[in-house]
Coordinates of C-alpha atoms in Angstrom, one line a residue:
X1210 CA -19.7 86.1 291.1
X1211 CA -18.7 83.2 293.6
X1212 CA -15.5 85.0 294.3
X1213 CA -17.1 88.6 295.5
X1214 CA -19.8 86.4 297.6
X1215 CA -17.2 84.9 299.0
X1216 CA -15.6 88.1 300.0
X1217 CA -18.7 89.6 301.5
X1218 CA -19.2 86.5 303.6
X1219 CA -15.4 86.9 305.2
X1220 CA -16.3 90.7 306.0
X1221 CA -19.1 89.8 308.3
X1222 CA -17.1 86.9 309.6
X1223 CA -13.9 89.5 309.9
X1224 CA -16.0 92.4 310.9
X1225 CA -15.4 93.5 314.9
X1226 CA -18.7 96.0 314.7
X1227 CA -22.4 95.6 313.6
X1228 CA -25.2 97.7 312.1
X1229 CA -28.0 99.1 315.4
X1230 CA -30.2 96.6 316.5
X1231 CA -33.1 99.2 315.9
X1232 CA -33.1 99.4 312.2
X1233 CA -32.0 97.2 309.4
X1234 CA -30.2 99.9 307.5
X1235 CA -28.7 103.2 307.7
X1236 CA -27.7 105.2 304.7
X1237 CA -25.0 107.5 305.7
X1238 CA -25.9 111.4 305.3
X1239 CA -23.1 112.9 304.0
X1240 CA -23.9 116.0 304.4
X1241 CA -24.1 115.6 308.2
X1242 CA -21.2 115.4 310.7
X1243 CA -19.0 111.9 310.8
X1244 CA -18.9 110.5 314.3
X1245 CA -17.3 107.8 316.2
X1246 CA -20.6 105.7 315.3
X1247 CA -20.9 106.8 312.1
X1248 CA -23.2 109.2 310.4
X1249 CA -26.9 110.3 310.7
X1250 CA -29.5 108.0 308.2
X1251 CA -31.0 109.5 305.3
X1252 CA -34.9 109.2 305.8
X1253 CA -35.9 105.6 305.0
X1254 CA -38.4 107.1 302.7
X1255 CA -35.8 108.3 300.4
X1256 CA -33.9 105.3 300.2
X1257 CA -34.1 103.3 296.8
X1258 CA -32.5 100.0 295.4
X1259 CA -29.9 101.9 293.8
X1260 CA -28.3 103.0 297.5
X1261 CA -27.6 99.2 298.0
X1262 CA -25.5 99.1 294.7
X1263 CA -22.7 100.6 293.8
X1264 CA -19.6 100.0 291.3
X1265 CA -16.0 100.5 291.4
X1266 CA -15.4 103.7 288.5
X1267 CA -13.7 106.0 290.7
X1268 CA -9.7 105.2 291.0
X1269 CA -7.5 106.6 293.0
X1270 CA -3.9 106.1 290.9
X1271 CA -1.0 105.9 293.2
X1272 CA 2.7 105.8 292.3
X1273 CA 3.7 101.8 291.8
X1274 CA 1.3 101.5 288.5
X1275 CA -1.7 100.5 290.9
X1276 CA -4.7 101.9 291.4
X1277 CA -7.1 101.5 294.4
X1278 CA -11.1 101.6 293.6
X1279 CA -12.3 102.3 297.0
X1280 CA -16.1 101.1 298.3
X1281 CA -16.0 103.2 301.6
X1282 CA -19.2 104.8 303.3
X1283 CA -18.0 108.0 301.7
X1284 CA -18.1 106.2 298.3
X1285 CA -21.1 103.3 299.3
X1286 CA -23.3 105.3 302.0
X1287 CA -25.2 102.0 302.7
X1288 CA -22.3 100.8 304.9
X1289 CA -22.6 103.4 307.1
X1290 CA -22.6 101.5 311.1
X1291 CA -22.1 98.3 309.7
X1292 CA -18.7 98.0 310.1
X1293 CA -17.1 96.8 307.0
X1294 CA -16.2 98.2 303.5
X1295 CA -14.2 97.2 300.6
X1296 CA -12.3 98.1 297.6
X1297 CA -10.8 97.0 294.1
X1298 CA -7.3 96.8 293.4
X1299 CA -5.3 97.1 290.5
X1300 CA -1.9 96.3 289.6
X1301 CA -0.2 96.6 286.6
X1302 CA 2.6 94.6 285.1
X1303 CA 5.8 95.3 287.8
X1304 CA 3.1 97.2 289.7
X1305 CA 3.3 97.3 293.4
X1306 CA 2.0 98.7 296.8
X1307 CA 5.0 99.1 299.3
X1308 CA 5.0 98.0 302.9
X1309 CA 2.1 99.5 305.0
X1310 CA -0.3 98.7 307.9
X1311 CA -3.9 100.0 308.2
X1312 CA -6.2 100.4 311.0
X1313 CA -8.6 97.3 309.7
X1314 CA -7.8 93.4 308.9
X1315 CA -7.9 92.8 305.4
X1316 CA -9.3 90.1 303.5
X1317 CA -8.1 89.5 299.9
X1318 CA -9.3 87.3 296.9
X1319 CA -7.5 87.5 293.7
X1320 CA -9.1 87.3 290.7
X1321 CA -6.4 88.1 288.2
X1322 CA -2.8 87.6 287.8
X1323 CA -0.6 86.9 290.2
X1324 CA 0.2 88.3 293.5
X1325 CA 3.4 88.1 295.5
X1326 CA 2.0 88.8 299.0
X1327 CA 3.9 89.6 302.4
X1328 CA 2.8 89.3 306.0
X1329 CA 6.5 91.1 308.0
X1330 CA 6.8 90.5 311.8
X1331 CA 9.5 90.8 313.9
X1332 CA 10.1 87.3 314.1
X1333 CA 9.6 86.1 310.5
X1334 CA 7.8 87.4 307.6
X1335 CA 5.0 85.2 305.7
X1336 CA 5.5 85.2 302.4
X1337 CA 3.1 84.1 299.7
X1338 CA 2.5 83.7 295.6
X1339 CA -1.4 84.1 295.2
X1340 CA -2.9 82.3 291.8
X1341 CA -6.7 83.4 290.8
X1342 CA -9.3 82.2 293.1
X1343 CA -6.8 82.1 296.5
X1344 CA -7.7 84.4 299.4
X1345 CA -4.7 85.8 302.0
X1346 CA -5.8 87.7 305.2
X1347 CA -3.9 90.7 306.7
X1348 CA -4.6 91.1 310.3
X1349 CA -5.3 94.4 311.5
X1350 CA -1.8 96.5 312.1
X1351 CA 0.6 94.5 310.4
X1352 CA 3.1 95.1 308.4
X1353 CA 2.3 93.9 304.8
X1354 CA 2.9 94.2 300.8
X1355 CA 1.7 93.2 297.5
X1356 CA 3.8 92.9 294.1
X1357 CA 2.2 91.8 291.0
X1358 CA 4.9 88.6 290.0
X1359 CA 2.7 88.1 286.9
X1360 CA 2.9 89.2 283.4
X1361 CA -0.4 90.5 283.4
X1362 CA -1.8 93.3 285.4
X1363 CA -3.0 91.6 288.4
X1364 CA -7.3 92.4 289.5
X1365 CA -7.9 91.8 293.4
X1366 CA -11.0 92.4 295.6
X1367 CA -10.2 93.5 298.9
X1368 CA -12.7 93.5 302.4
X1369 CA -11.9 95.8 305.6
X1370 CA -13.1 95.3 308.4
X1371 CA -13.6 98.9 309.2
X1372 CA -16.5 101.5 307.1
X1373 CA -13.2 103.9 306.7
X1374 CA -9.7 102.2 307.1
X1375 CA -6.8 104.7 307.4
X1376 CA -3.3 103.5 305.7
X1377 CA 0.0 104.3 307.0
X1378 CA 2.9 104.0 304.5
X1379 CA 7.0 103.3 306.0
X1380 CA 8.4 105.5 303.3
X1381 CA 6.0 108.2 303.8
X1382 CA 6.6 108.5 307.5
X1383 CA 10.2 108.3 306.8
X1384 CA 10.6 110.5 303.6
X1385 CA 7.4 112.8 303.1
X1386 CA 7.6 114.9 306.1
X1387 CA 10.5 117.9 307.4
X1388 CA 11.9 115.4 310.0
X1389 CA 16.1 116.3 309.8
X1390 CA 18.3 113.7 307.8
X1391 CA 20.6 113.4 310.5
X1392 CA 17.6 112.3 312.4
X1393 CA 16.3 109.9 309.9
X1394 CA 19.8 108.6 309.1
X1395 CA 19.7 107.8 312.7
X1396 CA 16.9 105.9 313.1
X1397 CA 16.2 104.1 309.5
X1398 CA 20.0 102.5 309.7
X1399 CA 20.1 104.3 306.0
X1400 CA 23.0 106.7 304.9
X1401 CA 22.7 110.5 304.7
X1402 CA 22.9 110.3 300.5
X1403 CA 20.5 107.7 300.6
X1404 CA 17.8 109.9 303.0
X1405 CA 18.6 112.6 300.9
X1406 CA 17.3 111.0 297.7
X1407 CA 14.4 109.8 299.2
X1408 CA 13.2 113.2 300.6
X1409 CA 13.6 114.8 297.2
X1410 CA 11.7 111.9 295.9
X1411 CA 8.7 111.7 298.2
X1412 CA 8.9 115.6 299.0
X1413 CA 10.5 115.4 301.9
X1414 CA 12.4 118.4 304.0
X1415 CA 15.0 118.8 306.3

């Protein structure tokens, strides 16, 4: 419990937008149009306690035994203009999330396992073992990855400081779309059998 108020607490202080001044709440209407500020508010009539909770059931598996629980404003309608949302990770034994930037920072607390945790700039990369109970930041646009070192599936909660964070992956912007392997050998430094594999296995063309 002290560990998931701690990780609300850093997504206010991480947060770069805030909920309208005019009202305390807005619960998003997802049957309405997104916009650049968000969605329209269900009446405040037909709001109940249970639009303020919400739990992680709905996993989205992804390819390096991890799964991502995501807490959204498409999942948690409540965070709808304030700015922030969250989600629950998932890693099992060997499990891993490859290298990636996203269009929010990210604050992570690991409650689980063990993490082995990566922060990649041009000038050095930042590299980290997390142990239950420590917290590692991801600034906004970075590149970054997690490997569970552990031999236990490693359980993390994860803030964003935006209601809807987009994730970019390298190897799918290298290897998923019908960009020519003489153009990709060119600019990943990688050799033409070695593109070619990766195309056939992220679906890749040309």
């Amino acid at each position: 419990m002290n560990s998931i108020l701690i990780l609300l607490f850093c997504a206010f202080v991480a947060s770069t937008c805030h909920a309208s001044n005019l009202q305390d709440f807005c619960v998003a209407d997802l049957k309405g149009p997104d916009s650049p500020s968000g969605y329209h508010c269900l009446p405040s009539d037909t709001v109940t306690s249970q639009n303020f909770k919400y739990s992680f059931r709905k996993g989205i598996p992804m390819q390096y035994k991890a799964v991502l629980y995501p807490a959204s404003v498409k999942e948690f309608p409540v965070l709808n203009g304030l700015g922030i949302s969250a989600a629950r990770g998932e890693l099992e034994r060997d499990g891993f999330l490859p290298v990636y930037t996203d269009s929010a920072t990210e604050i992570l607390i690991l409650l689980q396992g063990q993490l082995d945790v990566g922060i990649l700039t041009p000038e050095r990369a930042y590299v980290n073992t997390l142990k239950p109970g420590d917290v590692t930041v991801f600034p906004k646009g970075l590149y970054h990855y997690l490997v569970n070192s552990g031999k236990e599936k490693a359980v993390c909660y994860i803030a964003y400081s935006r209601p809807n964070p987009r994730f970019n992956y390298v190897h799918q912007a290298l290897f998923a779309n019908n960009v020519s392997t003489d153009t990709i050998t060119k600019i990943s430094f990688l050799d033409k059998p070695q593109v070619r594999k990766l195309k056939a296995r992220f679906n890749g063309s040309g």
